[in-house]
Each structure stands twice: as C-alpha cells, then as structure tokens.
C-alpha cells in the first residue's frame, strides 16, 4: 500500500519527486506540482483507499453470510442496482444535485438486493440466494444496456466509463460525501462480525446458538448495501474487489475467523484498488483507463488461484486434527473391547492395559 501510494502521488504529469511530497501536501505549495498533488492526486488516493476498504469488507460479509466464496456484490444484484440508480437520471436528463446521487445508488442497491431475496424466498437458502442474485444482476444489466441505447454520444461515453468503475477527476467533495455513510457502516460491521462467525456453522447450528439465520442474512445484506452504494455512486462498480480481498485475508490467516478477517479484507481491498489505479492512470497516458477494468483483469485470476491453491499449513492442520487420524483413545479401545462380549470385563481391562502405554506416549508426544 505504501509503495502504491507513493507511485500514485509522484508519477504522472508533472512528476513530483518523493522528497517534495511532504512539502507539497503539508506546506500548501502553490506551484503547479503542489496544486496537482493536493487537489487531484491526494483526494484520488484517499478515495481509492476508502472505496477498496468498503468493497473488501462488503465482499467478506456477503461470503460469510451466504457461506459461499463466490458471493460477490456483482453476482447479487447490489452493484448493478446501484449503477442503475445513478445512470438512469443521467440518461433521462434529470438535473439532480450531487448530494442525491448516494441516495439514488442506495435505492438501486436496495432494489437489486431486495429482488434477489424475494425471488430466493427471503434468504431461506444461501445457494438459492446466490443463483437468484446472478439472474437479477443479469436483468439489471440488461436495463442498463437499454439506457445506453437511449443515451446520446456524450452521455454514452460518461455512462460507459462509469459502469467500468473509474476514479478519474475525483475531488475532495467526492471524498467528504462518503463520511456520513462510513459513520453508519463501521459500527454495523463491528456488530455484524461475531454473528458472521456463528453463521459459518450452518443455519441449524446458528439457530441452536440463538442466531436467527434468516434475519441475520438480511442484516448482512443491509450492511453490504450501505457499504457498496455510496462507493458505487462516486466511483462506479469497481469490479471483483469484493471477491479478491476476502480470499487474500483468508489465505494469509487461514486459522482465523470472520472477526479477524474483516479488518484484513478491508485492508486488502484498499491495496487492490490503490495498486490497480496506478496502471489505470499511467499505462496508456495521457488517456486514462477505468480502474475497474484492471481490478477485473487481475482480480479474477488471482482469486481463482487463491481458491485452488490454499495454504499448505491449513491442509496439514486439517489432516492432523484430533479424532481424524492417529491412534484411538483409551475410552474408545475399552468400549470396543467390552462390546465383543466373549471375555467380558477381563478382556476390556486387558486390552486397555495393553494399549495404555502407547496411548500415553502418543499423548505426551502430541502435547510436546
């Protein structure tokens, strides 16, 4: 993240050496380089960090709530609904203030997520929610294509760049518009994380522990909507960040749970968007490419590779788990011996005594 942040602030036209960054940011440098850094590059970097953190955390919430590593905002109708809510007024030539855009994105995201849950039976089955969400997302994308056909040439270029997810020409006004939503989303994430750990056990076990799985899944989707909608309103649907960031968090800490994965998913999401924005701005300079194209280009293969490979330590721990392999315990041996019924209690005692030394030695070795 530090390397990508320095590259984002230094590289470009004009080039700003790293030793001049502190003076340009803190001292209010009035030169061209200082104005470009403070008014264009710094807000763009801050927006990339915030957007990536929100998308990474939302992706982990959806994956844990639905118990599916493929559950991403793009496949549940949330991102497509938010994009539709922002693009529709632009095509229909409705002049609305910029403050209303997050509300339109929120309404579209609620529409997409609500249609998914209603069609899937209010979240009764995680697999049904995921499959239904893919169908709803396809329908909303078809509606976006209809809007693109109705748009003129100038609006079409704006919509196309927006739908791919772009951080171009973003200012401090776009950054400050996200803070009210973060004040709502962060406490909701803190309350949601322990429930996600319980829901990993399955609906029946979660119900036995006092968690109503259906309501918890609805609440998780609501938290994801609050995280995704304002980011989509400002940047557009930056694709597949919510897919890659949770897998990176799990790969680096395989023995943890949702409580520890959640902050790391946010950090990795910020890293992914910040790294992707550097080639988006510089690869075809002076023409900027959308950052969402780079996140999709690099994120999907990397996420699939992480899913297929896993971490070697996790596989070793799973095979060495107590009860899955190794010598049987004394109680199990005694029970099996007693169940034969031929020699009665003497056979059980003899078998237990014969295996006692080896079991005790094995227990000492495992403890060491």
mmCIF file of C-alpha atoms in Angstrom:
data_model
loop_
_atom_site.group_PDB
_atom_site.id
_atom_site.type_symbol
_atom_site.label_atom_id
_atom_site.label_comp_id
_atom_site.label_asym_id
_atom_site.label_seq_id
_atom_site.Cartn_x
_atom_site.Cartn_y
_atom_site.Cartn_z
ATOM 1 C CA UNK A 1 0.000 0.000 0.000
ATOM 2 C CA UNK A 2 2.849 2.391 0.846
ATOM 3 C CA UNK A 3 4.613 1.727 -2.466
ATOM 4 C CA UNK A 4 1.412 2.135 -4.479
ATOM 5 C CA UNK A 5 0.551 5.346 -2.597
ATOM 6 C CA UNK A 6 3.969 6.879 -3.344
ATOM 7 C CA UNK A 7 3.648 5.923 -7.010
ATOM 8 C CA UNK A 8 0.134 7.403 -7.172
ATOM 9 C CA UNK A 9 1.347 10.710 -5.733
ATOM 10 C CA UNK A 10 4.650 11.000 -7.615
ATOM 11 C CA UNK A 11 4.112 9.586 -11.096
ATOM 12 C CA UNK A 12 2.307 11.403 -13.846
ATOM 13 C CA UNK A 13 2.466 14.846 -15.423
ATOM 14 C CA UNK A 14 4.033 16.696 -13.720
ATOM 15 C CA UNK A 15 6.392 14.284 -11.977
ATOM 16 C CA UNK A 16 6.869 15.094 -8.301
ATOM 17 C CA UNK A 17 9.971 13.649 -6.584
ATOM 18 C CA UNK A 18 9.272 11.739 -3.375
ATOM 19 C CA UNK A 19 11.260 14.179 -1.227
ATOM 20 C CA UNK A 20 8.936 17.005 -2.288
ATOM 21 C CA UNK A 21 5.694 15.230 -1.395
ATOM 22 C CA UNK A 22 5.707 16.275 2.268
ATOM 23 C CA UNK A 23 6.225 19.914 1.379
ATOM 24 C CA UNK A 24 3.558 19.851 -1.334
ATOM 25 C CA UNK A 25 0.961 18.291 0.992
ATOM 26 C CA UNK A 26 1.716 19.977 4.324
ATOM 27 C CA UNK A 27 3.001 23.396 3.326
ATOM 28 C CA UNK A 28 0.350 24.199 0.737
ATOM 29 C CA UNK A 29 2.713 24.507 -2.219
ATOM 30 C CA UNK A 30 1.232 26.928 -4.753
ATOM 31 C CA UNK A 31 3.249 25.659 -7.699
ATOM 32 C CA UNK A 32 1.676 23.524 -10.411
ATOM 33 C CA UNK A 33 3.076 20.357 -8.863
ATOM 34 C CA UNK A 34 1.760 21.269 -5.409
ATOM 35 C CA UNK A 35 -1.732 22.034 -6.711
ATOM 36 C CA UNK A 36 -1.871 18.798 -8.719
ATOM 37 C CA UNK A 37 -0.787 16.744 -5.709
ATOM 38 C CA UNK A 38 -3.070 18.335 -3.117
ATOM 39 C CA UNK A 39 -6.170 18.883 -5.255
ATOM 40 C CA UNK A 40 -6.117 15.890 -7.602
ATOM 41 C CA UNK A 41 -3.808 13.075 -6.560
ATOM 42 C CA UNK A 42 -4.316 13.088 -2.785
ATOM 43 C CA UNK A 43 -8.164 13.011 -2.919
ATOM 44 C CA UNK A 44 -7.988 10.333 -5.611
ATOM 45 C CA UNK A 45 -5.690 8.237 -3.397
ATOM 46 C CA UNK A 46 -7.910 8.706 -0.335
ATOM 47 C CA UNK A 47 -10.971 7.762 -2.367
ATOM 48 C CA UNK A 48 -9.225 4.634 -3.676
ATOM 49 C CA UNK A 49 -8.360 3.563 -0.128
ATOM 50 C CA UNK A 50 -11.892 4.162 1.183
ATOM 51 C CA UNK A 51 -13.600 2.536 -1.799
ATOM 52 C CA UNK A 52 -11.363 -0.520 -1.667
ATOM 53 C CA UNK A 53 -11.862 -0.948 2.080
ATOM 54 C CA UNK A 54 -15.650 -0.729 1.752
ATOM 55 C CA UNK A 55 -15.783 -3.191 -1.150
ATOM 56 C CA UNK A 56 -13.424 -5.656 0.545
ATOM 57 C CA UNK A 57 -15.402 -5.625 3.790
ATOM 58 C CA UNK A 58 -18.709 -5.946 1.922
ATOM 59 C CA UNK A 59 -17.392 -8.919 -0.025
ATOM 60 C CA UNK A 60 -16.390 -10.729 3.164
ATOM 61 C CA UNK A 61 -19.781 -10.014 4.762
ATOM 62 C CA UNK A 62 -21.616 -11.489 1.783
ATOM 63 C CA UNK A 63 -19.359 -14.532 1.502
ATOM 64 C CA UNK A 64 -19.603 -15.364 5.193
ATOM 65 C CA UNK A 65 -23.356 -14.746 5.406
ATOM 66 C CA UNK A 66 -24.063 -16.960 2.385
ATOM 67 C CA UNK A 67 -21.245 -19.433 3.148
ATOM 68 C CA UNK A 68 -20.061 -19.271 -0.446
ATOM 69 C CA UNK A 69 -16.656 -17.947 -1.632
ATOM 70 C CA UNK A 70 -18.234 -16.813 -4.919
ATOM 71 C CA UNK A 71 -20.783 -14.486 -3.300
ATOM 72 C CA UNK A 72 -19.741 -11.039 -4.514
ATOM 73 C CA UNK A 73 -21.712 -7.783 -4.953
ATOM 74 C CA UNK A 74 -21.584 -8.200 -8.735
ATOM 75 C CA UNK A 75 -23.479 -11.507 -8.534
ATOM 76 C CA UNK A 76 -26.206 -10.435 -6.095
ATOM 77 C CA UNK A 77 -27.679 -7.503 -7.974
ATOM 78 C CA UNK A 78 -26.350 -4.953 -5.474
ATOM 79 C CA UNK A 79 -23.712 -3.308 -7.680
ATOM 80 C CA UNK A 80 -25.897 -3.434 -10.799
ATOM 81 C CA UNK A 81 -28.833 -1.898 -8.941
ATOM 82 C CA UNK A 82 -26.685 0.927 -7.562
ATOM 83 C CA UNK A 83 -25.258 1.634 -11.019
ATOM 84 C CA UNK A 84 -28.768 1.664 -12.492
ATOM 85 C CA UNK A 85 -29.938 4.156 -9.869
ATOM 86 C CA UNK A 86 -27.138 6.576 -10.784
ATOM 87 C CA UNK A 87 -27.194 6.097 -14.572
ATOM 88 C CA UNK A 88 -30.960 6.460 -15.071
ATOM 89 C CA UNK A 89 -31.226 10.190 -14.182
ATOM 90 C CA UNK A 90 -28.228 10.942 -16.399
ATOM 91 C CA UNK A 91 -29.826 9.349 -19.455
ATOM 92 C CA UNK A 92 -33.261 10.804 -18.725
ATOM 93 C CA UNK A 93 -31.715 14.293 -18.420
ATOM 94 C CA UNK A 94 -32.890 14.841 -14.856
ATOM 95 C CA UNK A 95 -30.911 17.609 -13.171
ATOM 96 C CA UNK A 96 -30.297 16.423 -9.623
ATOM 97 C CA UNK A 97 -27.765 17.720 -7.094
ATOM 98 C CA UNK A 98 -24.690 15.653 -6.351
ATOM 99 C CA UNK A 99 -25.856 15.052 -2.790
ATOM 100 C CA UNK A 100 -28.748 12.949 -4.068
ATOM 101 C CA UNK A 101 -26.534 10.510 -6.006
ATOM 102 C CA UNK A 102 -25.654 8.322 -2.991
ATOM 103 C CA UNK A 103 -29.352 8.102 -2.164
ATOM 104 C CA UNK A 104 -30.146 7.014 -5.729
ATOM 105 C CA UNK A 105 -27.376 4.424 -5.568
ATOM 106 C CA UNK A 106 -28.665 3.244 -2.205
ATOM 107 C CA UNK A 107 -32.187 2.897 -3.602
ATOM 108 C CA UNK A 108 -30.927 0.948 -6.617
ATOM 109 C CA UNK A 109 -28.799 -1.340 -4.425
ATOM 110 C CA UNK A 110 -31.767 -1.987 -2.114
ATOM 111 C CA UNK A 111 -33.888 -2.728 -5.182
ATOM 112 C CA UNK A 112 -31.376 -5.242 -6.547
ATOM 113 C CA UNK A 113 -30.734 -6.931 -3.202
ATOM 114 C CA UNK A 114 -34.434 -6.931 -2.294
ATOM 115 C CA UNK A 115 -35.416 -8.555 -5.590
ATOM 116 C CA UNK A 116 -32.751 -11.202 -5.005
ATOM 117 C CA UNK A 117 -34.025 -12.051 -1.536
ATOM 118 C CA UNK A 118 -37.685 -12.012 -2.539
ATOM 119 C CA UNK A 119 -37.082 -14.269 -5.518
ATOM 120 C CA UNK A 120 -34.968 -16.631 -3.397
ATOM 121 C CA UNK A 121 -37.540 -16.875 -0.602
ATOM 122 C CA UNK A 122 -36.201 -14.182 1.766
ATOM 123 C CA UNK A 123 -32.794 -15.767 2.135
ATOM 124 C CA UNK A 124 -34.001 -19.207 3.100
ATOM 125 C CA UNK A 125 -31.179 -20.975 1.252
ATOM 126 C CA UNK A 126 -27.697 -19.470 0.654
ATOM 127 C CA UNK A 127 -27.250 -21.294 -2.651
ATOM 128 C CA UNK A 128 -30.667 -20.120 -3.842
ATOM 129 C CA UNK A 129 -29.775 -16.528 -2.951
ATOM 130 C CA UNK A 130 -26.569 -16.714 -4.974
ATOM 131 C CA UNK A 131 -28.157 -18.246 -8.069
ATOM 132 C CA UNK A 132 -31.116 -15.886 -7.945
ATOM 133 C CA UNK A 133 -28.779 -12.930 -7.466
ATOM 134 C CA UNK A 134 -26.929 -13.812 -10.655
ATOM 135 C CA UNK A 135 -30.236 -13.772 -12.556
ATOM 136 C CA UNK A 136 -31.292 -10.444 -11.007
ATOM 137 C CA UNK A 137 -27.879 -8.933 -11.810
ATOM 138 C CA UNK A 138 -28.249 -10.026 -15.439
ATOM 139 C CA UNK A 139 -31.713 -8.417 -15.635
ATOM 140 C CA UNK A 140 -30.444 -5.138 -14.170
ATOM 141 C CA UNK A 141 -27.511 -5.124 -16.577
ATOM 142 C CA UNK A 142 -29.970 -5.574 -19.424
ATOM 143 C CA UNK A 143 -31.817 -2.496 -18.160
ATOM 144 C CA UNK A 144 -28.501 -0.628 -18.180
ATOM 145 C CA UNK A 145 -27.954 -1.654 -21.805
ATOM 146 C CA UNK A 146 -31.375 -0.267 -22.693
ATOM 147 C CA UNK A 147 -30.401 3.039 -21.092
ATOM 148 C CA UNK A 148 -27.142 3.073 -23.041
ATOM 149 C CA UNK A 149 -29.076 2.632 -26.287
ATOM 150 C CA UNK A 150 -31.270 5.622 -25.382
ATOM 151 C CA UNK A 151 -28.309 7.860 -24.458
ATOM 152 C CA UNK A 152 -26.635 10.287 -26.850
ATOM 153 C CA UNK A 153 -22.944 10.067 -27.686
ATOM 154 C CA UNK A 154 -21.660 12.260 -24.845
ATOM 155 C CA UNK A 155 -23.779 10.591 -22.184
ATOM 156 C CA UNK A 156 -22.841 7.196 -23.589
ATOM 157 C CA UNK A 157 -19.147 7.860 -23.008
ATOM 158 C CA UNK A 158 -19.813 9.011 -19.448
ATOM 159 C CA UNK A 159 -22.015 6.006 -18.670
ATOM 160 C CA UNK A 160 -19.573 3.546 -20.196
ATOM 161 C CA UNK A 161 -16.660 4.902 -18.150
ATOM 162 C CA UNK A 162 -18.799 4.988 -15.026
ATOM 163 C CA UNK A 163 -20.011 1.402 -15.421
ATOM 164 C CA UNK A 164 -16.413 0.153 -15.567
ATOM 165 C CA UNK A 165 -15.510 1.934 -12.333
ATOM 166 C CA UNK A 166 -13.281 4.991 -12.610
ATOM 167 C CA UNK A 167 -11.520 7.296 -10.148
ATOM 168 C CA UNK A 168 -10.807 9.942 -12.756
ATOM 169 C CA UNK A 169 -11.447 13.628 -11.920
ATOM 170 C CA UNK A 170 -12.484 12.950 -8.332
ATOM 171 C CA UNK A 171 -12.061 15.785 -5.820
ATOM 172 C CA UNK A 172 -12.348 16.390 -2.077
ATOM 173 C CA UNK A 173 -16.105 16.883 -2.445
ATOM 174 C CA UNK A 174 -16.461 13.252 -3.511
ATOM 175 C CA UNK A 175 -14.408 12.120 -0.514
ATOM 176 C CA UNK A 176 -16.329 14.172 2.056
ATOM 177 C CA UNK A 177 -19.628 12.795 0.730
ATOM 178 C CA UNK A 178 -18.635 9.303 1.929
ATOM 179 C CA UNK A 179 -18.031 10.125 5.614
ATOM 180 C CA UNK A 180 -21.700 10.096 6.754
ATOM 181 C CA UNK A 181 -22.138 6.633 5.263
ATOM 182 C CA UNK A 182 -18.955 5.379 6.920
ATOM 183 C CA UNK A 183 -20.219 6.574 10.295
ATOM 184 C CA UNK A 184 -23.211 4.270 9.829
ATOM 185 C CA UNK A 185 -21.383 1.329 8.237
ATOM 186 C CA UNK A 186 -18.431 0.930 10.615
ATOM 187 C CA UNK A 187 -20.491 0.349 13.811
ATOM 188 C CA UNK A 188 -22.738 -2.012 11.846
ATOM 189 C CA UNK A 189 -19.674 -4.006 10.781
ATOM 190 C CA UNK A 190 -18.455 -4.240 14.374
ATOM 191 C CA UNK A 191 -21.818 -5.657 15.447
ATOM 192 C CA UNK A 192 -22.055 -7.930 12.415
ATOM 193 C CA UNK A 193 -18.662 -9.680 12.686
ATOM 194 C CA UNK A 194 -19.433 -12.048 15.629
ATOM 195 C CA UNK A 195 -22.720 -13.077 14.023
ATOM 196 C CA UNK A 196 -20.879 -13.975 10.827
ATOM 197 C CA UNK A 197 -18.623 -16.322 12.785
ATOM 198 C CA UNK A 198 -21.687 -18.152 14.123
ATOM 199 C CA UNK A 199 -23.348 -18.351 10.695
ATOM 200 C CA UNK A 200 -20.356 -20.236 9.313
ATOM 201 C CA UNK A 201 -21.581 -23.234 11.312
ATOM 202 C CA UNK A 202 -24.759 -23.507 9.223
ATOM 203 C CA UNK A 203 -28.342 -22.422 9.716
ATOM 204 C CA UNK A 204 -29.305 -25.231 12.097
ATOM 205 C CA UNK A 205 -26.304 -24.765 14.405
ATOM 206 C CA UNK A 206 -26.740 -20.985 14.300
ATOM 207 C CA UNK A 207 -30.384 -21.361 15.320
ATOM 208 C CA UNK A 208 -29.314 -23.655 18.171
ATOM 209 C CA UNK A 209 -26.924 -20.941 19.395
ATOM 210 C CA UNK A 210 -29.636 -18.290 19.348
ATOM 211 C CA UNK A 211 -28.942 -16.622 15.986
ATOM 212 C CA UNK A 212 -31.875 -16.380 13.608
ATOM 213 C CA UNK A 213 -30.188 -17.207 10.328
ATOM 214 C CA UNK A 214 -32.791 -15.643 8.062
ATOM 215 C CA UNK A 215 -32.785 -12.286 9.864
ATOM 216 C CA UNK A 216 -29.013 -12.345 10.179
ATOM 217 C CA UNK A 217 -28.670 -12.876 6.431
ATOM 218 C CA UNK A 218 -30.996 -9.942 5.763
ATOM 219 C CA UNK A 219 -28.987 -7.764 8.153
ATOM 220 C CA UNK A 220 -25.727 -8.788 6.480
ATOM 221 C CA UNK A 221 -27.106 -7.830 3.084
ATOM 222 C CA UNK A 222 -28.243 -4.468 4.511
ATOM 223 C CA UNK A 223 -24.729 -3.797 5.835
ATOM 224 C CA UNK A 224 -23.243 -4.713 2.449
ATOM 225 C CA UNK A 225 -25.676 -2.357 0.702
ATOM 226 C CA UNK A 226 -24.674 0.548 2.963
ATOM 227 C CA UNK A 227 -21.019 -0.139 2.162
ATOM 228 C CA UNK A 228 -21.405 -0.599 -1.594
ATOM 229 C CA UNK A 229 -23.996 2.011 -2.575
ATOM 230 C CA UNK A 230 -22.100 5.263 -1.740
ATOM 231 C CA UNK A 231 -18.888 3.924 -3.283
ATOM 232 C CA UNK A 232 -20.744 2.958 -6.455
ATOM 233 C CA UNK A 233 -22.364 6.394 -6.582
ATOM 234 C CA UNK A 234 -18.940 8.076 -6.642
ATOM 235 C CA UNK A 235 -16.659 5.599 -8.431
ATOM 236 C CA UNK A 236 -18.985 3.252 -10.240
ATOM 237 C CA UNK A 237 -18.982 -0.526 -9.748
ATOM 238 C CA UNK A 238 -15.275 -1.311 -9.299
ATOM 239 C CA UNK A 239 -15.435 -4.972 -10.208
ATOM 240 C CA UNK A 240 -14.284 -8.040 -8.256
ATOM 241 C CA UNK A 241 -12.581 -6.241 -5.369
ATOM 242 C CA UNK A 242 -15.114 -7.866 -3.038
ATOM 243 C CA UNK A 243 -14.098 -11.234 -4.481
ATOM 244 C CA UNK A 244 -10.309 -10.964 -4.234
ATOM 245 C CA UNK A 245 -9.843 -9.118 -0.920
ATOM 246 C CA UNK A 246 -11.606 -11.717 1.319
ATOM 247 C CA UNK A 247 -9.622 -14.540 -0.275
ATOM 248 C CA UNK A 248 -6.370 -12.687 0.383
ATOM 249 C CA UNK A 249 -7.413 -12.171 4.006
ATOM 250 C CA UNK A 250 -8.180 -15.888 4.410
ATOM 251 C CA UNK A 251 -5.033 -17.008 2.621
ATOM 252 C CA UNK A 252 -2.738 -15.031 4.916
ATOM 253 C CA UNK A 253 -4.618 -16.015 8.111
ATOM 254 C CA UNK A 254 -6.259 -19.399 7.439
ATOM 255 C CA UNK A 255 -6.784 -20.301 11.106
ATOM 256 C CA UNK A 256 -8.696 -17.117 11.986
ATOM 257 C CA UNK A 257 -12.396 -16.320 11.850
ATOM 258 C CA UNK A 258 -14.641 -13.612 10.489
ATOM 259 C CA UNK A 259 -13.797 -11.224 13.335
ATOM 260 C CA UNK A 260 -10.128 -11.132 12.335
ATOM 261 C CA UNK A 261 -10.720 -11.499 8.599
ATOM 262 C CA UNK A 262 -12.972 -8.440 8.397
ATOM 263 C CA UNK A 263 -10.327 -5.711 9.001
ATOM 264 C CA UNK A 264 -7.816 -7.535 6.826
ATOM 265 C CA UNK A 265 -10.346 -7.825 3.995
ATOM 266 C CA UNK A 266 -10.815 -4.050 4.209
ATOM 267 C CA UNK A 267 -7.037 -3.514 4.115
ATOM 268 C CA UNK A 268 -6.549 -5.828 1.155
ATOM 269 C CA UNK A 269 -9.425 -4.174 -0.693
ATOM 270 C CA UNK A 270 -7.719 -0.808 -0.243
ATOM 271 C CA UNK A 271 -4.466 -2.302 -1.519
ATOM 272 C CA UNK A 272 -6.119 -3.821 -4.606
ATOM 273 C CA UNK A 273 -7.851 -0.599 -5.681
ATOM 274 C CA UNK A 274 -4.778 1.561 -4.981
ATOM 275 C CA UNK A 275 -2.490 -0.747 -6.949
ATOM 276 C CA UNK A 276 -4.965 -1.018 -9.843
ATOM 277 C CA UNK A 277 -5.392 2.748 -10.090
ATOM 278 C CA UNK A 278 -1.692 3.296 -10.877
ATOM 279 C CA UNK A 279 -1.692 1.478 -14.262
ATOM 280 C CA UNK A 280 -5.203 2.794 -14.918
ATOM 281 C CA UNK A 281 -3.785 6.311 -14.823
ATOM 282 C CA UNK A 282 -0.374 5.710 -16.410
ATOM 283 C CA UNK A 283 -0.487 2.669 -18.715
ATOM 284 C CA UNK A 284 -1.980 4.492 -21.739
ATOM 285 C CA UNK A 285 -1.112 8.070 -20.701
ATOM 286 C CA UNK A 286 -2.367 10.665 -21.452
ATOM 287 C CA UNK A 287 -5.556 8.576 -21.829
ATOM 288 C CA UNK A 288 -6.860 7.151 -18.549
ATOM 289 C CA UNK A 289 -8.388 3.699 -18.418
ATOM 290 C CA UNK A 290 -11.036 2.722 -15.821
ATOM 291 C CA UNK A 291 -9.671 1.212 -12.629
ATOM 292 C CA UNK A 292 -12.461 -1.375 -12.632
ATOM 293 C CA UNK A 293 -11.064 -2.881 -15.823
ATOM 294 C CA UNK A 294 -7.736 -3.523 -14.099
ATOM 295 C CA UNK A 295 -9.297 -4.945 -10.942
ATOM 296 C CA UNK A 296 -11.360 -7.376 -13.028
ATOM 297 C CA UNK A 297 -8.404 -8.246 -15.257
ATOM 298 C CA UNK A 298 -6.110 -9.050 -12.336
ATOM 299 C CA UNK A 299 -8.580 -9.905 -9.577
ATOM 300 C CA UNK A 300 -10.453 -12.837 -11.111
ATOM 301 C CA UNK A 301 -7.395 -14.995 -11.998
ATOM 302 C CA UNK A 302 -5.707 -14.166 -8.691
ATOM 303 C CA UNK A 303 -8.842 -15.020 -6.688
ATOM 304 C CA UNK A 304 -9.316 -18.327 -8.502
ATOM 305 C CA UNK A 305 -5.651 -19.202 -7.927
ATOM 306 C CA UNK A 306 -6.035 -18.482 -4.210
ATOM 307 C CA UNK A 307 -9.157 -20.649 -4.023
ATOM 308 C CA UNK A 308 -7.460 -23.568 -5.772
ATOM 309 C CA UNK A 309 -4.122 -23.432 -4.001
ATOM 310 C CA UNK A 310 -4.971 -22.708 -0.372
ATOM 311 C CA UNK A 311 -2.226 -22.544 2.223
ATOM 312 C CA UNK A 312 -0.158 -25.681 2.934
ATOM 313 C CA UNK A 313 -0.294 -25.197 6.695
ATOM 314 C CA UNK A 314 -4.090 -25.277 6.714
ATOM 315 C CA UNK A 315 -4.131 -28.615 4.900
ATOM 316 C CA UNK A 316 -1.606 -30.089 7.348
ATOM 317 C CA UNK A 317 -3.595 -28.913 10.343
ATOM 318 C CA UNK A 318 -6.761 -30.418 8.908
ATOM 319 C CA UNK A 319 -5.176 -33.836 8.432
ATOM 320 C CA UNK A 320 -3.596 -33.781 11.892
ATOM 321 C CA UNK A 321 -6.831 -32.768 13.628
ATOM 322 C CA UNK A 322 -7.688 -34.744 16.757
ATOM 323 C CA UNK A 323 -10.078 -37.570 16.046
ATOM 324 C CA UNK A 324 -9.444 -37.627 12.296
ATOM 325 C CA UNK A 325 -6.308 -39.761 12.373
ATOM 326 C CA UNK A 326 -3.830 -41.299 14.804
ATOM 327 C CA UNK A 327 -4.207 -43.934 17.498
ATOM 328 C CA UNK A 328 -7.555 -44.346 19.241
ATOM 329 C CA UNK A 329 -8.066 -43.137 22.780
ATOM 330 C CA UNK A 330 -8.282 -45.439 25.811
ATOM 331 C CA UNK A 331 -12.051 -44.998 26.207
ATOM 332 C CA UNK A 332 -12.689 -45.973 22.594
ATOM 333 C CA UNK A 333 -10.451 -49.054 22.902
ATOM 334 C CA UNK A 334 -12.119 -50.105 26.134
ATOM 335 C CA UNK A 335 -15.575 -49.714 24.637
ATOM 336 C CA UNK A 336 -14.663 -51.717 21.576
ATOM 337 C CA UNK A 337 -13.121 -54.460 23.673
ATOM 338 C CA UNK A 338 -16.074 -54.619 26.027
ATOM 339 C CA UNK A 339 -18.522 -54.871 23.136
ATOM 340 C CA UNK A 340 -17.112 -58.159 21.948
ATOM 341 C CA UNK A 341 -18.853 -59.987 24.776
ATOM 342 C CA UNK A 342 -16.544 -63.050 24.719
ATOM 343 C CA UNK A 343 -14.252 -62.486 27.646
ATOM 344 C CA UNK A 344 -16.306 -59.821 29.421
ATOM 345 C CA UNK A 345 -14.640 -57.288 31.674
ATOM 346 C CA UNK A 346 -11.287 -59.118 31.775
ATOM 347 C CA UNK A 347 -10.861 -58.681 28.022
ATOM 348 C CA UNK A 348 -11.704 -54.984 28.263
ATOM 349 C CA UNK A 349 -9.222 -54.447 31.108
ATOM 350 C CA UNK A 350 -6.531 -56.418 29.334
ATOM 351 C CA UNK A 351 -6.938 -54.549 26.089
ATOM 352 C CA UNK A 352 -6.928 -51.185 27.859
ATOM 353 C CA UNK A 353 -3.778 -52.093 29.784
ATOM 354 C CA UNK A 354 -2.016 -53.290 26.661
ATOM 355 C CA UNK A 355 -2.691 -50.083 24.782
ATOM 356 C CA UNK A 356 -2.241 -47.739 27.742
ATOM 357 C CA UNK A 357 1.498 -47.304 27.338
ATOM 358 C CA UNK A 358 1.360 -46.493 23.632
ATOM 359 C CA UNK A 359 -1.577 -44.123 24.045
ATOM 360 C CA UNK A 360 0.149 -42.327 26.916
ATOM 361 C CA UNK A 361 3.357 -41.984 24.909
ATOM 362 C CA UNK A 362 1.407 -40.661 21.950
ATOM 363 C CA UNK A 363 -0.397 -38.149 24.189
ATOM 364 C CA UNK A 364 2.905 -36.882 25.574
ATOM 365 C CA UNK A 365 4.291 -36.534 22.047
ATOM 366 C CA UNK A 366 1.216 -34.575 20.868
ATOM 367 C CA UNK A 367 1.392 -32.299 23.907
ATOM 368 C CA UNK A 368 5.093 -31.645 23.268
#
